[in-house]
Coordinates of C-alpha atoms in Angstrom, one line a residue:
Chain K
M1 CA 3.3 3.4 9.9
K2 CA 3.0 4.6 6.4
K3 CA 5.9 2.4 5.4
A4 CA 4.3 -0.6 7.0
I5 CA 1.1 -0.1 5.0
L6 CA 3.0 0.3 1.8
L7 CA 4.9 -2.9 2.5
I8 CA 1.7 -4.8 3.1
V9 CA 0.3 -3.5 -0.2
I10 CA 3.4 -4.5 -2.1
A11 CA 3.4 -8.0 -0.5
F12 CA -0.2 -8.4 -1.2
T13 CA 0.1 -7.5 -4.9
L14 CA 3.1 -9.6 -5.3
A15 CA 1.3 -12.5 -3.8
L16 CA -1.6 -11.9 -6.2
L17 CA 0.7 -11.7 -9.1
I18 CA 2.3 -15.0 -8.2
L19 CA -1.0 -16.7 -7.5
S20 CA -2.5 -15.5 -10.8
G21 CA 0.2 -17.5 -12.5
C22 CA 1.6 -14.4 -14.2
A23 CA 0.8 -15.9 -17.5
H24 CA -0.8 -14.3 -20.6
K25 CA -4.3 -15.4 -20.9
T26 CA -4.6 -16.1 -24.5
V27 CA -8.2 -16.8 -25.4
K28 CA -8.7 -18.0 -28.9
T29 CA -12.2 -16.9 -29.4
V30 CA -13.3 -19.6 -31.7
S31 CA -11.6 -22.5 -33.3
P32 CA -12.0 -22.0 -37.1
S33 CA -12.9 -25.6 -37.7
L34 CA -16.1 -25.1 -35.7
Y35 CA -17.3 -22.7 -38.2
G36 CA -15.5 -24.2 -41.1
T37 CA -18.7 -25.4 -42.6
V38 CA -19.9 -21.9 -43.2
D39 CA -16.9 -21.2 -45.4
A40 CA -18.1 -23.7 -48.0
T41 CA -20.2 -21.3 -50.0
P42 CA -18.1 -18.3 -50.7
I43 CA -15.1 -17.4 -52.8
Q44 CA -16.6 -14.6 -55.0
S45 CA -16.7 -11.7 -52.6
Q46 CA -13.2 -10.7 -53.6
D47 CA -14.5 -8.4 -56.2
E48 CA -16.7 -6.4 -53.9
S49 CA -15.8 -2.8 -53.6
P50 CA -17.2 -0.6 -50.9
S51 CA -18.2 2.1 -53.4
T52 CA -20.4 -0.2 -55.6
V53 CA -21.4 -2.9 -53.2
T54 CA -24.5 -2.5 -51.2
P55 CA -24.0 -3.8 -47.7
S56 CA -26.5 -6.5 -48.1
E57 CA -24.4 -8.1 -50.8
A58 CA -21.4 -8.3 -48.5
E59 CA -22.5 -11.6 -47.0
D60 CA -20.1 -14.0 -48.5
M61 CA -17.1 -15.2 -46.5
G62 CA -14.4 -14.7 -49.1
D63 CA -10.8 -15.8 -49.2
V64 CA -9.7 -12.4 -48.2
F65 CA -12.0 -12.4 -45.2
S66 CA -10.7 -15.8 -44.1
E67 CA -7.1 -14.7 -44.4
I68 CA -7.6 -11.5 -42.5
E69 CA -9.9 -13.1 -40.0
D70 CA -7.1 -15.6 -39.2
E71 CA -4.8 -12.6 -38.4
F72 CA -7.3 -11.2 -35.9
E73 CA -8.0 -14.6 -34.3
E74 CA -4.3 -15.3 -33.9
Q75 CA -3.8 -11.9 -32.3
S76 CA -6.8 -12.0 -30.0
L77 CA -5.0 -11.6 -26.7
K78 CA -7.6 -11.0 -24.1
V79 CA -6.9 -9.9 -20.6
A80 CA -8.6 -11.7 -17.7
D81 CA -11.1 -9.5 -15.9
P82 CA -12.3 -11.3 -12.8
L83 CA -13.1 -8.0 -11.0
E84 CA -15.3 -6.8 -13.9
S85 CA -18.3 -5.6 -11.9
L86 CA -16.1 -3.8 -9.4
N87 CA -14.0 -2.4 -12.3
R88 CA -17.1 -1.1 -14.0
A89 CA -18.2 0.7 -10.8
V90 CA -14.8 2.4 -10.6
F91 CA -15.0 3.2 -14.3
Y92 CA -18.3 4.9 -13.7
F93 CA -16.7 6.9 -10.8
N94 CA -13.8 7.9 -13.0
D95 CA -16.1 8.9 -15.8
K96 CA -18.0 11.2 -13.4
L97 CA -14.8 12.5 -11.9
Y98 CA -13.6 13.5 -15.3
F99 CA -16.8 15.2 -16.4
W100 CA -17.7 16.9 -13.1
V101 CA -14.3 17.8 -11.7
L102 CA -11.3 17.2 -13.9
K103 CA -12.7 18.6 -17.2
P104 CA -14.1 21.8 -15.7
L105 CA -10.8 22.4 -13.8
A106 CA -8.8 21.8 -16.9
Q107 CA -11.0 24.0 -19.0
G108 CA -10.7 26.9 -16.5
Y109 CA -6.9 26.3 -16.3
N110 CA -6.7 26.2 -20.1
F111 CA -8.5 29.5 -20.2
V112 CA -6.2 31.3 -17.8
F113 CA -2.8 29.9 -18.8
P114 CA -1.4 30.4 -22.2
D115 CA -0.3 27.5 -24.3
F116 CA 3.5 27.9 -23.8
A117 CA 3.0 27.9 -20.0
R118 CA 1.0 24.7 -20.0
K119 CA 3.6 23.1 -22.3
G120 CA 6.4 24.2 -20.0
V121 CA 4.7 22.6 -17.1
R122 CA 4.2 19.4 -19.0
K123 CA 7.9 19.3 -19.9
F124 CA 8.9 20.1 -16.3
F125 CA 7.0 17.1 -15.0
R126 CA 8.2 14.9 -17.9
N127 CA 11.7 15.8 -16.9
L128 CA 11.0 14.7 -13.3
L129 CA 10.1 11.3 -14.6
T130 CA 13.6 10.7 -15.9
P131 CA 14.7 8.5 -13.0
I132 CA 11.9 6.1 -13.8
R133 CA 12.7 6.0 -17.5
L134 CA 16.4 5.8 -17.0
T135 CA 16.2 3.0 -14.4
N136 CA 13.9 1.0 -16.7
C137 CA 16.1 1.5 -19.7
I138 CA 18.9 0.0 -17.7
L139 CA 16.7 -2.8 -16.4
Q140 CA 15.7 -3.6 -20.0
G141 CA 19.4 -3.7 -21.0
N142 CA 19.1 -0.8 -23.4
A143 CA 22.3 1.2 -22.8
T144 CA 21.7 3.6 -25.7
A145 CA 18.3 4.7 -24.5
A146 CA 19.7 4.9 -20.9
G147 CA 22.5 7.1 -22.2
T148 CA 20.1 9.3 -24.1
E149 CA 17.9 9.7 -21.1
F150 CA 20.9 10.7 -19.0
V151 CA 22.1 13.3 -21.5
R152 CA 18.5 14.6 -21.9
F153 CA 18.2 15.0 -18.1
V154 CA 21.4 16.9 -17.8
T155 CA 20.8 19.1 -20.8
N156 CA 17.1 19.9 -20.0
T157 CA 17.7 20.5 -16.3
T158 CA 20.5 23.0 -17.0
I159 CA 20.0 24.7 -20.4
G160 CA 16.4 23.8 -20.4
I161 CA 15.8 25.6 -17.1
L162 CA 14.7 22.8 -14.8
G163 CA 13.1 21.0 -17.7
V164 CA 10.5 23.6 -18.7
W165 CA 12.1 23.6 -22.1
D166 CA 13.3 20.6 -24.1
P167 CA 16.6 21.6 -25.9
A168 CA 17.7 18.0 -26.0
L169 CA 14.9 17.2 -28.4
D170 CA 14.6 20.6 -30.2
L171 CA 18.4 21.0 -30.8
Y172 CA 19.9 17.6 -30.7
D173 CA 16.9 15.4 -31.6
L174 CA 17.3 13.2 -28.6
K175 CA 14.0 11.4 -28.2
I176 CA 12.4 10.3 -25.0
S177 CA 12.2 6.6 -24.2
D178 CA 8.9 6.1 -22.4
E179 CA 9.9 3.1 -20.3
D180 CA 8.4 2.2 -17.0
L181 CA 8.5 -0.8 -14.6
G182 CA 5.3 -2.3 -15.9
Q183 CA 6.9 -2.5 -19.4
T184 CA 10.2 -3.9 -17.9
L185 CA 8.2 -6.7 -16.2
G186 CA 6.5 -7.3 -19.5
V187 CA 9.9 -7.5 -21.3
Y188 CA 10.9 -10.0 -18.6
G189 CA 7.9 -12.2 -19.6
F190 CA 5.4 -11.3 -16.9
G191 CA 1.8 -11.4 -18.2
N192 CA -0.8 -8.8 -17.4
G193 CA -2.3 -10.9 -14.6
F194 CA -5.7 -9.3 -14.8
Y195 CA -7.3 -6.0 -15.4
I196 CA -7.8 -3.4 -12.7
E197 CA -9.5 0.0 -13.0
W198 CA -8.1 2.2 -10.2
P199 CA -10.0 5.2 -8.9
V200 CA -8.4 8.5 -10.3
I201 CA -5.5 6.6 -12.0
G202 CA -7.7 4.7 -14.4
P203 CA -6.9 1.6 -16.5
C204 CA -4.2 -0.7 -15.2
T205 CA -3.4 -4.4 -14.8
L206 CA -1.9 -6.3 -11.9
R207 CA 1.5 -6.2 -13.5
D208 CA 1.3 -2.5 -14.2
T209 CA 0.2 -1.9 -10.6
V210 CA 3.3 -3.6 -9.3
G211 CA 5.2 -1.5 -11.8
R212 CA 3.6 1.7 -10.7
I213 CA 4.4 0.9 -7.0
G214 CA 8.1 0.3 -7.9
D215 CA 8.2 3.5 -10.0
W216 CA 6.6 5.4 -7.2
F217 CA 9.9 5.3 -5.3
L218 CA 11.7 6.9 -8.2
Y219 CA 9.4 9.9 -8.7
P220 CA 10.7 13.0 -6.8
V221 CA 7.2 14.5 -6.3
N222 CA 6.4 11.6 -4.0
Y223 CA 9.1 12.7 -1.6
I224 CA 7.6 16.2 -1.1
E225 CA 6.7 16.9 2.6
P226 CA 4.1 17.3 3.9
Q227 CA 2.0 14.7 2.0
E228 CA -0.7 17.3 1.2
A229 CA 1.8 19.3 -0.7
S230 CA 2.9 16.2 -2.6
L231 CA -0.8 15.5 -3.5
A232 CA -1.3 19.1 -4.6
V233 CA 1.6 18.9 -6.9
W234 CA 0.4 15.6 -8.2
S235 CA -3.1 17.1 -8.9
F236 CA -1.6 20.1 -10.6
D237 CA 0.3 17.8 -13.0
K238 CA -3.0 15.8 -13.6
V239 CA -5.0 18.9 -14.4
N240 CA -2.2 20.3 -16.6
K241 CA -2.0 17.0 -18.5
T242 CA -5.8 16.9 -18.9
S243 CA -5.8 20.3 -20.4
F244 CA -4.1 18.9 -23.5
R245 CA -6.5 16.0 -23.8
I246 CA -9.9 17.6 -23.5
G247 CA -12.1 15.9 -26.1
D248 CA -10.0 12.7 -26.4
Y249 CA -12.0 10.7 -23.9
E250 CA -15.3 12.2 -25.2
A251 CA -14.4 11.0 -28.7
I252 CA -13.6 7.5 -27.5
K253 CA -16.8 7.4 -25.5
K254 CA -18.9 8.7 -28.4
T255 CA -17.7 6.1 -30.8
A256 CA -17.8 3.2 -28.4
I257 CA -20.6 0.8 -28.0
D258 CA -19.3 -0.3 -24.6
P259 CA -16.8 2.4 -23.4
Y260 CA -15.5 0.2 -20.6
T261 CA -14.5 -2.6 -22.9
A262 CA -13.2 -0.2 -25.5
I263 CA -10.9 1.5 -23.0
R264 CA -9.9 -1.8 -21.3
D265 CA -8.9 -3.4 -24.6
G266 CA -7.4 -0.2 -25.9
Y267 CA -5.2 0.0 -22.8
I268 CA -4.0 -3.7 -23.2
Q269 CA -3.2 -3.2 -26.9
Y270 CA -1.4 0.1 -26.2
R271 CA 0.7 -1.4 -23.4
N272 CA 1.5 -4.5 -25.5
A273 CA 2.7 -2.3 -28.4
L274 CA 4.9 -0.3 -25.9
I275 CA 6.5 -3.5 -24.6
K276 CA 7.2 -4.8 -28.1
E277 CA 9.1 -1.6 -29.0
Chain N
M1 CA 9.7 -12.5 -88.8
E2 CA 13.0 -13.1 -87.3
L3 CA 13.6 -16.2 -89.3
N4 CA 13.1 -14.2 -92.6
N5 CA 15.5 -11.6 -91.4
I6 CA 18.1 -14.2 -90.7
E7 CA 17.8 -15.6 -94.2
K8 CA 17.8 -12.2 -95.9
S9 CA 20.4 -10.2 -94.1
N10 CA 24.1 -10.5 -94.2
K11 CA 24.5 -10.3 -90.5
P12 CA 25.5 -13.4 -88.7
A13 CA 22.4 -15.3 -87.6
K14 CA 23.8 -15.5 -84.0
V15 CA 23.5 -11.7 -83.6
L16 CA 19.9 -11.6 -84.7
V17 CA 18.9 -14.5 -82.5
M18 CA 20.6 -12.7 -79.6
R19 CA 18.6 -9.6 -80.4
A20 CA 15.4 -11.5 -80.6
L21 CA 16.1 -13.1 -77.3
F22 CA 17.0 -9.8 -75.8
C23 CA 13.6 -8.4 -77.0
A24 CA 11.8 -11.4 -75.6
V25 CA 13.5 -11.0 -72.3
L26 CA 12.6 -7.3 -72.2
L27 CA 9.0 -8.1 -73.0
L28 CA 8.8 -10.7 -70.3
M29 CA 10.4 -8.4 -67.8
T30 CA 8.1 -5.4 -68.2
P31 CA 5.0 -6.9 -66.5
G32 CA 7.4 -8.4 -63.9
I33 CA 8.6 -4.9 -63.1
T34 CA 5.1 -3.4 -62.8
I35 CA 3.9 -6.3 -60.6
A36 CA 6.8 -5.9 -58.2
A37 CA 6.3 -2.2 -58.0
D38 CA 2.6 -2.7 -57.6
N39 CA 3.0 -5.0 -54.6
R40 CA 5.7 -3.2 -52.8
H41 CA 4.9 0.5 -53.1
A42 CA 1.5 0.9 -54.7
A43 CA -0.3 0.8 -51.3
E44 CA 2.2 3.4 -49.9
A45 CA 1.8 5.6 -53.0
L46 CA -1.9 5.4 -52.7
L47 CA -1.8 6.3 -49.0
K48 CA 0.6 9.2 -49.6
D49 CA -1.6 10.6 -52.4
K50 CA -4.7 10.4 -50.1
L51 CA -3.0 11.8 -47.1
D52 CA -1.4 14.7 -49.0
S53 CA -4.9 15.6 -50.3
V54 CA -6.3 15.4 -46.7
I55 CA -3.6 17.7 -45.4
L56 CA -4.3 20.2 -48.1
I57 CA -8.0 20.2 -47.1
L58 CA -7.1 20.6 -43.4
Q59 CA -4.9 23.6 -44.2
S60 CA -7.4 25.3 -46.4
K61 CA -9.0 28.4 -44.9
N62 CA -12.1 28.5 -47.0
L63 CA -13.8 25.5 -45.5
D64 CA -15.5 25.2 -42.1
I65 CA -15.2 22.1 -40.1
Q66 CA -18.3 20.5 -41.6
G67 CA -17.0 21.3 -45.1
K68 CA -13.6 19.8 -44.2
R69 CA -15.3 16.6 -42.9
N70 CA -17.2 16.2 -46.1
E71 CA -14.2 16.7 -48.3
I72 CA -12.0 14.3 -46.3
N73 CA -14.8 11.8 -46.3
N74 CA -14.9 11.9 -50.1
I75 CA -11.1 11.6 -50.4
V76 CA -10.6 8.8 -48.0
T77 CA -13.7 6.6 -48.4
P78 CA -12.6 4.8 -51.6
M79 CA -9.4 3.7 -49.8
F80 CA -11.3 1.7 -47.2
D81 CA -13.2 -1.6 -47.6
F82 CA -15.9 -0.7 -45.0
S83 CA -18.1 -3.7 -45.6
L84 CA -15.1 -6.1 -45.0
M85 CA -14.3 -4.1 -41.9
A86 CA -17.9 -4.6 -40.7
K87 CA -17.6 -8.4 -41.2
L88 CA -14.2 -8.5 -39.4
T89 CA -15.6 -6.8 -36.3
L90 CA -18.0 -9.7 -35.8
G91 CA -15.7 -12.3 -37.2
R92 CA -16.3 -16.0 -37.9
K93 CA -17.8 -16.3 -34.5
Y94 CA -20.9 -14.2 -35.2
W95 CA -21.1 -13.0 -38.8
P96 CA -22.4 -16.3 -40.3
G97 CA -25.2 -16.4 -37.7
L98 CA -26.8 -13.2 -38.9
T99 CA -29.7 -13.1 -41.3
K100 CA -29.2 -11.3 -44.6
E101 CA -31.3 -8.4 -43.3
Q102 CA -29.3 -8.1 -40.0
K103 CA -26.0 -8.2 -42.0
G104 CA -27.2 -5.3 -44.1
R105 CA -28.4 -3.2 -41.1
F106 CA -25.3 -4.0 -39.1
T107 CA -23.0 -2.9 -42.0
V108 CA -24.8 0.4 -42.5
L109 CA -24.8 1.2 -38.8
F110 CA -21.2 0.2 -38.4
I111 CA -19.9 2.3 -41.3
D112 CA -21.7 5.3 -39.8
L113 CA -20.0 4.7 -36.5
L114 CA -16.6 4.1 -38.0
K115 CA -16.7 7.2 -40.2
D116 CA -17.6 9.2 -37.1
T117 CA -14.6 7.8 -35.3
C118 CA -12.2 8.6 -38.1
L119 CA -13.6 12.0 -38.9
E120 CA -14.4 13.2 -35.4
K121 CA -10.9 14.3 -34.5
I122 CA -9.2 14.6 -37.9
S123 CA -11.1 17.6 -39.0
L124 CA -9.8 19.5 -36.0
Y125 CA -6.2 19.2 -37.0
T126 CA -4.6 22.0 -38.9
N127 CA -0.8 21.8 -39.1
E128 CA 0.2 18.2 -39.3
K129 CA 3.0 16.3 -41.0
V130 CA 3.1 12.6 -42.0
V131 CA 6.3 10.7 -42.0
Y132 CA 6.5 7.3 -43.7
Q133 CA 8.4 4.8 -41.6
G134 CA 8.3 1.9 -43.9
T135 CA 6.2 -0.8 -45.5
V136 CA 5.9 -4.5 -44.5
K137 CA 4.5 -7.0 -46.9
I138 CA 2.7 -10.1 -45.5
K139 CA 1.2 -12.4 -48.1
N140 CA -1.6 -10.4 -49.8
K141 CA -1.4 -7.7 -47.2
V142 CA 0.7 -4.6 -46.9
H143 CA 1.2 -2.6 -43.7
V144 CA 2.3 1.0 -44.1
E145 CA 3.7 2.5 -40.9
T146 CA 3.4 6.3 -40.5
D147 CA 4.0 8.9 -37.9
L148 CA 1.6 11.8 -37.6
I149 CA 3.6 14.7 -36.2
S150 CA 1.5 17.4 -34.6
G151 CA 3.5 20.0 -32.8
N152 CA 5.8 18.2 -30.4
S153 CA 3.8 15.0 -30.2
T154 CA 4.1 12.1 -32.5
I155 CA 1.3 9.6 -33.1
S156 CA 2.1 6.4 -34.8
M157 CA -0.5 5.2 -37.3
L158 CA -0.4 1.8 -39.0
F159 CA -2.5 1.5 -42.2
K160 CA -3.2 -2.2 -43.0
F161 CA -4.0 -2.8 -46.7
F162 CA -5.1 -5.9 -48.5
K163 CA -5.1 -6.5 -52.3
S164 CA -8.6 -6.5 -53.7
S165 CA -9.6 -6.7 -57.3
N166 CA -10.1 -3.0 -57.1
G167 CA -6.6 -2.2 -55.9
W168 CA -5.4 -1.7 -52.4
K169 CA -8.0 -1.3 -49.6
V170 CA -7.6 -0.5 -46.0
Y171 CA -9.0 -3.2 -43.7
D172 CA -7.7 -1.9 -40.3
L173 CA -6.1 1.1 -38.8
E174 CA -3.9 1.0 -35.7
I175 CA -3.3 4.2 -33.8
E176 CA -0.5 3.9 -31.2
G177 CA -0.8 0.2 -31.4
V178 CA -4.6 0.2 -30.8
S179 CA -6.4 -1.5 -33.6
L180 CA -9.8 -0.2 -34.6
I181 CA -11.1 -3.6 -35.6
K182 CA -9.8 -5.3 -32.5
T183 CA -11.3 -2.7 -30.2
Y184 CA -14.7 -3.1 -31.9
R185 CA -14.4 -6.9 -32.0
S186 CA -14.1 -7.1 -28.2
Q187 CA -16.9 -4.6 -27.6
F188 CA -19.3 -6.4 -30.0
D189 CA -18.2 -9.7 -28.4
E190 CA -19.0 -8.3 -25.0
V191 CA -22.5 -7.2 -26.1
L192 CA -23.2 -10.4 -28.0
R193 CA -22.1 -12.7 -25.2
K194 CA -24.6 -11.1 -22.9
G195 CA -27.4 -10.3 -25.4
T196 CA -28.6 -10.8 -28.9
I197 CA -27.8 -9.2 -32.2
D198 CA -30.9 -7.1 -31.9
D199 CA -29.4 -5.6 -28.7
L200 CA -26.2 -4.8 -30.6
L201 CA -28.1 -3.2 -33.5
L202 CA -30.1 -1.1 -31.0
R203 CA -27.0 0.1 -29.3
L204 CA -25.4 0.9 -32.6
E205 CA -28.4 3.0 -33.5
K206 CA -28.4 4.9 -30.2
P207 CA -24.9 4.9 -28.8
E208 CA -25.5 7.9 -26.7
K209 CA -28.0 6.0 -24.6
N210 CA -25.2 4.1 -22.8

């Protein structure tokens, strides 16, 4: 029964992915020629310095501005967001979930457990993610990274006592390769599809959702029986992770004008950077 | 001068001409050397200098968090072209449509917000190390790639400089591939597509309202 539901979900998302055309949606915000006329006046603003110039003088569209503006226009890669109103509702839910549940839990947890214990837990779960990273290193054709992940796993699981310690990094400087199926699909040329904000999980796209489902099978915690125990372990990992990041979300929110857009675009930029690596 | 020498001295004229040429070449080369050095590494040197000072402040035990914030603000501010950054967040699409007064107000409000963003977290750090990963030059721009190492975690930071008449200035900062300017651009675009510039200015004044 569980399997049947899962298969339906996978089939559904795959169908959506295909229907959405899988392509990047490049939106060039404005064609420069439309506003070309405005550029006619400027040229002098090159010698403005922030220390001497009062903001009101900074109105010319100088050469520097044009050149740098081109850079941002070329790179403006926007993600389609057809579910925006639904996504915003889920974002609101996740926001409350963080402030009312996750943050107080993580703060209490933070208070009870010393730093080294929390770090050990983080490393333990990171080690459990090795099958996902290793598989995706192979899928991306990166033999060196795959080899490193393998050696890391063997070293950390044995000498590192089930992964709570990271001797591979500390002693041999073997760095983690944070690969996942979403990135692999990106490397294969699949676009984001569109943006999805999942309850609890947070920012995602159609492509990364498919990736997460694929990775789900490679994560040992998901095979714990009964399912309640699996969920409990998963939640413990989430609280532990959050305990290191208290304040990050608050900082983003505080400095954002529209936190939903800030996080959506931040997520897309972050994922694009990871795929490029 | 050289001609006189040639006539008076016993040395063969050829040697003196060679010497003169050598001097001339040397003279020509000196500015060349400084220009090359300026382009390639001046931005990185500036950044290194600034970040070293920031790390010193962060490690000092005599300052409280507010004091650290102020000091860091003083060190870092001259390196940024904040008014250019303000323009870039609105871009060609919106900036030219603002009145002079709106431009002024927007720039002031945006700079406050940006400084908050940058100073918010940085003043909480204590024991960080910066590793320089390399510099890329693109026309009049130089991108300096750095890694901020804090305990076991590494945060990649890309400082984007352009050459102004006052030396190198930062126009954007990417943290883990997320660009400050791009993130604000899409937020402002979101607000301005649905509302007016006055809505945006109001939200910049009272961000906590949302």
